[in-house]
mmCIF file of C-alpha atoms in Angstrom:
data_model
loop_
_atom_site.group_PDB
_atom_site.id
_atom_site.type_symbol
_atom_site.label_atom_id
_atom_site.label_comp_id
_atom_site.label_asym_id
_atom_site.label_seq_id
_atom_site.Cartn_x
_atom_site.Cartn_y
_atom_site.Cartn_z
ATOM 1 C CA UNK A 1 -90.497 -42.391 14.485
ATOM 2 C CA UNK A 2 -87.341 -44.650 14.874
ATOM 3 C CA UNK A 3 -85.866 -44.177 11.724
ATOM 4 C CA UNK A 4 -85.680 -40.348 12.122
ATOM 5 C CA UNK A 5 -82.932 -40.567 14.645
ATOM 6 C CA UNK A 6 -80.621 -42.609 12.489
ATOM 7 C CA UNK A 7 -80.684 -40.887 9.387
ATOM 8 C CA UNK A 8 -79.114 -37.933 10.660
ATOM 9 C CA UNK A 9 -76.534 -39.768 12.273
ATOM 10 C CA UNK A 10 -75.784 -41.819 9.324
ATOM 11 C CA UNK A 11 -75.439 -38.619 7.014
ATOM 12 C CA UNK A 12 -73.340 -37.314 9.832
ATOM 13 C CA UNK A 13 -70.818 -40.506 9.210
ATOM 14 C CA UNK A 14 -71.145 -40.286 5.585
ATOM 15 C CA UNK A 15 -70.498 -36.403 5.290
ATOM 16 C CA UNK A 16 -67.149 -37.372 7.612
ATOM 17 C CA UNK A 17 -66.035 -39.984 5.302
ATOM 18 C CA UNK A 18 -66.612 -37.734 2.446
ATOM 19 C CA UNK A 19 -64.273 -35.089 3.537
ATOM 20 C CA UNK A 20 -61.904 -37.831 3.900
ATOM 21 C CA UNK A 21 -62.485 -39.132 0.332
ATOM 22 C CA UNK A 22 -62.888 -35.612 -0.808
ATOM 23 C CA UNK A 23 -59.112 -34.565 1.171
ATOM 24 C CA UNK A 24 -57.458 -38.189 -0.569
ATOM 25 C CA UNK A 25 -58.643 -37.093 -4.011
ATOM 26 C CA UNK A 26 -57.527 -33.671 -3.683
ATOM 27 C CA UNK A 27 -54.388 -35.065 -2.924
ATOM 28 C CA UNK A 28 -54.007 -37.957 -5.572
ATOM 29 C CA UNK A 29 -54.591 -34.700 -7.920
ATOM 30 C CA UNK A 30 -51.919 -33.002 -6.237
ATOM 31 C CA UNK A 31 -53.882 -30.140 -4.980
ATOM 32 C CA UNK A 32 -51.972 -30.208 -1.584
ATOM 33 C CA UNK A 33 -54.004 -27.167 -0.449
ATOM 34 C CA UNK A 34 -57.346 -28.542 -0.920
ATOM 35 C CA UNK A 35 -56.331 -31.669 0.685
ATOM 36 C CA UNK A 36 -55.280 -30.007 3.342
ATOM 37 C CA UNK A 37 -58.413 -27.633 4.199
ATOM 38 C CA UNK A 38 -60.754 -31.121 3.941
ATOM 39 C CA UNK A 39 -58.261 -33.750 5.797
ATOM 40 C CA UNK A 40 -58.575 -31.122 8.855
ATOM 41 C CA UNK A 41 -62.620 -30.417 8.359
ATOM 42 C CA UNK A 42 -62.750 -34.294 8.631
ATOM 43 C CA UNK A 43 -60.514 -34.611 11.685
ATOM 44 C CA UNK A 44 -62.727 -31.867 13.174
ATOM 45 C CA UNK A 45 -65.959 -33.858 12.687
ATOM 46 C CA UNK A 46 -64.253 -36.850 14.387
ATOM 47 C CA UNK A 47 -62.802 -39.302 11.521
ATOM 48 C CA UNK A 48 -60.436 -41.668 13.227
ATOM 49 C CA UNK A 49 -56.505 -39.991 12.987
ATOM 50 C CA UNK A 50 -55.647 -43.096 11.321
ATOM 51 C CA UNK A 51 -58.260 -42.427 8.508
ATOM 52 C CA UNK A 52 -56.565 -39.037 7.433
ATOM 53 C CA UNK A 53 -52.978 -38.239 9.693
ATOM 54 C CA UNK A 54 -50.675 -39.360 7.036
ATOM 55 C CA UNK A 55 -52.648 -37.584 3.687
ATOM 56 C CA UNK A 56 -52.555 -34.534 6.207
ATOM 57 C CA UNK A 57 -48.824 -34.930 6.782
ATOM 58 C CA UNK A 58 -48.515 -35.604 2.585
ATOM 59 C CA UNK A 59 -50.100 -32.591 2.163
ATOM 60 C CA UNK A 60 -48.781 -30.194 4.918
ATOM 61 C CA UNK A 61 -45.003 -31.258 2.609
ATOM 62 C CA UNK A 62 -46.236 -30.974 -0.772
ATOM 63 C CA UNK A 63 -46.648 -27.157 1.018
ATOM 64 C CA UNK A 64 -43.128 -27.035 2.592
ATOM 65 C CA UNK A 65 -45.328 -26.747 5.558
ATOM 66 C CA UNK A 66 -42.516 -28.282 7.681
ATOM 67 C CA UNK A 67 -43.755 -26.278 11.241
ATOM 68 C CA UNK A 68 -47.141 -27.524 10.622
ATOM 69 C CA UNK A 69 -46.293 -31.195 10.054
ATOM 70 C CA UNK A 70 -44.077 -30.969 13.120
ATOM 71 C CA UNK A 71 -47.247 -28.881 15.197
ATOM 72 C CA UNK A 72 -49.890 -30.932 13.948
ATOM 73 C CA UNK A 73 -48.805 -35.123 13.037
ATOM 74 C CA UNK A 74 -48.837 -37.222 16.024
ATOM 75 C CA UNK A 75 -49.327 -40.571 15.994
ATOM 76 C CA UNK A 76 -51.071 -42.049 18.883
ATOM 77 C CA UNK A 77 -51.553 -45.742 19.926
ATOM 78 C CA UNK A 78 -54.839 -45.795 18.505
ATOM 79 C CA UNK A 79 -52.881 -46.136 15.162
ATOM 80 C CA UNK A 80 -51.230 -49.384 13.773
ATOM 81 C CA UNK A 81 -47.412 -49.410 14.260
ATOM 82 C CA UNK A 82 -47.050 -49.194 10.677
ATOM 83 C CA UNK A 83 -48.988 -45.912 10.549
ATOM 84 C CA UNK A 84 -47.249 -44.333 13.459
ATOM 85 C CA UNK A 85 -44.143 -45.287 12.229
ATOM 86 C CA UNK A 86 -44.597 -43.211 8.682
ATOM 87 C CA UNK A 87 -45.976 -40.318 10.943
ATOM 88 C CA UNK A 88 -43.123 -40.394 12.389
ATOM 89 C CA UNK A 89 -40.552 -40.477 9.411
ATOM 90 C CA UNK A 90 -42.586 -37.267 8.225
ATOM 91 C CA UNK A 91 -42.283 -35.454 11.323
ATOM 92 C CA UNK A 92 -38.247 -36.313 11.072
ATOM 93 C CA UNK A 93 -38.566 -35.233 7.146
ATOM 94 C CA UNK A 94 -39.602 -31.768 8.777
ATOM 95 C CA UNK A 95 -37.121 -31.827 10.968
ATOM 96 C CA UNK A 96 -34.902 -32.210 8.270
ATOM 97 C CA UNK A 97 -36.174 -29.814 6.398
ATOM 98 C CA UNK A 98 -35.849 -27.106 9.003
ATOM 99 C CA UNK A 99 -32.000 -27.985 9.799
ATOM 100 C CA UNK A 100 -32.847 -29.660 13.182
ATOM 101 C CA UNK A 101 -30.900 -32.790 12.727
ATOM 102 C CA UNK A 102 -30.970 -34.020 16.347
ATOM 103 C CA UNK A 103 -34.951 -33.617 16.390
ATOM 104 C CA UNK A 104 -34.993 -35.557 13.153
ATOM 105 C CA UNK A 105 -32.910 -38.509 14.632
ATOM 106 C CA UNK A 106 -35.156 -38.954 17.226
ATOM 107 C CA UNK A 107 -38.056 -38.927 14.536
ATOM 108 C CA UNK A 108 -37.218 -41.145 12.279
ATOM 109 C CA UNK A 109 -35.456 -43.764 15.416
ATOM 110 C CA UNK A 110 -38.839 -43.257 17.032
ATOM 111 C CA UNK A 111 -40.463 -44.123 13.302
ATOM 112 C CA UNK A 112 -37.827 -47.462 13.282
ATOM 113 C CA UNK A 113 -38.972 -48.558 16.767
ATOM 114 C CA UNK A 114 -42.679 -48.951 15.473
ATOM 115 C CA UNK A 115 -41.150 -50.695 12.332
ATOM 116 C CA UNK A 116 -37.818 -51.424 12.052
ATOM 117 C CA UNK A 117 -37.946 -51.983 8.048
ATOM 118 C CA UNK A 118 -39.768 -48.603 7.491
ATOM 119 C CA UNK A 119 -38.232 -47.100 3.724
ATOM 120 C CA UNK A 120 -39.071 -43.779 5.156
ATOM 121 C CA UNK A 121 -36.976 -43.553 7.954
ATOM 122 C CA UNK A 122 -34.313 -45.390 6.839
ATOM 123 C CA UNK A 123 -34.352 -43.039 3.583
ATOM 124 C CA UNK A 124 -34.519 -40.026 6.520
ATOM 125 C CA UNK A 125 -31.026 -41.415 7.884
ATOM 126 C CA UNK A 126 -29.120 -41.989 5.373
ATOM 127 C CA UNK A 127 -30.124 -38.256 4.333
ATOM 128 C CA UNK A 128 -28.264 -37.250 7.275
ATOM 129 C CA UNK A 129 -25.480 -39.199 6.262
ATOM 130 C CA UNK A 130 -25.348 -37.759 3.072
ATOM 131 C CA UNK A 131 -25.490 -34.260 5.041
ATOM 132 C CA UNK A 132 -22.215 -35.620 6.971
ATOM 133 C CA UNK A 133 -20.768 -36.227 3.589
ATOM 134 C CA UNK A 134 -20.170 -40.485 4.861
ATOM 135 C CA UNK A 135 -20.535 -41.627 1.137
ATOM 136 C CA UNK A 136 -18.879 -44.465 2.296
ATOM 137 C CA UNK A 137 -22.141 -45.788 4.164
ATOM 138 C CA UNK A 138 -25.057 -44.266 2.146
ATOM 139 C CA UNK A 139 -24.589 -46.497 -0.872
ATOM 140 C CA UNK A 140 -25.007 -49.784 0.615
ATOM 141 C CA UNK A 141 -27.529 -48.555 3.108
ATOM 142 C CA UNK A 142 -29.883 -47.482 -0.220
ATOM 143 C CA UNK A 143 -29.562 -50.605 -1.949
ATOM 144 C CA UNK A 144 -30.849 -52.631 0.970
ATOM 145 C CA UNK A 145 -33.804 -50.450 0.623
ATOM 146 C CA UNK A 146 -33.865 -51.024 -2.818
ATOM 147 C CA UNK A 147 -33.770 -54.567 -1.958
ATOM 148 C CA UNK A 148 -36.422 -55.090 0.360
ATOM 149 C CA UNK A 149 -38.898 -52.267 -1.568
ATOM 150 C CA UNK A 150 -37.341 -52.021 -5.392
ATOM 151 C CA UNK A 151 -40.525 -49.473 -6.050
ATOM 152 C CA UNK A 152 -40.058 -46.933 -3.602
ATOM 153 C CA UNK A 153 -39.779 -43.749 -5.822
ATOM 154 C CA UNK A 154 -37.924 -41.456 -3.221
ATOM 155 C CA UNK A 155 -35.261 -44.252 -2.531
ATOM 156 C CA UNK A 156 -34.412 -44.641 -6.118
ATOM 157 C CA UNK A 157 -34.403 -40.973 -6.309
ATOM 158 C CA UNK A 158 -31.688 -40.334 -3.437
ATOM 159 C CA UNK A 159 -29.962 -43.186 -5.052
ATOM 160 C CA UNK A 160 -30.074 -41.944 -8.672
ATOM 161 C CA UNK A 161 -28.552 -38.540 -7.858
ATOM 162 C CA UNK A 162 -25.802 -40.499 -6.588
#
């Protein structure tokens, strides 16, 4: 019978965008570890990279999994600019994180090439200005953020420490 050969194919799609669900939750909850083990159990059962890459990447830093992010998040073109663009920007966080400033330039200018405008990057890069001690540029540079995305919780972090 017909119907025989979908149903296992259709419980093979739903059990791949339960992981998924499953890994997003886990992560809305903040357990980063959880999120972690089912974002990569969905990835291995085939779940489009755009589905799960950035949660993955979330998670992997929630961990101070810096080597992991930078081993493991790559955007490919199958992903909307947008997406590889925040890929990106976490891979240069990483880089950050692990003192490898040149590596994280060429992140988070790779990340502004997908999307010039992405809060992410330009948050990354005026992190390394901050590192550089230019004052002088990091203040205007984080109200034009704040500008263009007045909700974005990191910028008005950087900015409040200021």
């Amino acid at each position: 019978p017909r119907h025989h050969r979908v149903r296992p194919r259709r419980r093979r799609q739903d059990a791949r965008q339960d992981r998924e669900s499953t890994g997003k939750g886990y992560l809305a909850m903040g357990d980063s570890a959880s999120a972690q083990k089912e974002l990569l159990r969905a990835a291995r059962l085939g779940v489009p990279k755009q589905a799960w890459l950035i949660s993955l990447a979330q998670a992997m830093a929630m961990q101070g999994d810096w080597q992991g992010i930078i081993e493991h998040i790559v955007p490919d073109q199958s992903m909307p600019p947008a997406d590889q663009a925040t890929a990106q920007a976490l891979r240069g966080n990483a880089y950050l994180a692990l003192q490898q400033a040149e590596q994280a330039v060429a992140a988070f200018d790779q990340a502004l090439g997908f999307e010039p405008r992405n809060p992410l990057a330009r948050l990354g890069k005026i992190k390394l200005l901050l590192a550089d001690q230019q004052l002088d540029q990091v203040l205007p540079q984080l109200d034009l953020i704040l500008e263009e995305y007045p909700k974005h919780t990191e910028t008005r972090l950087v900015r409040g420490e200021l």
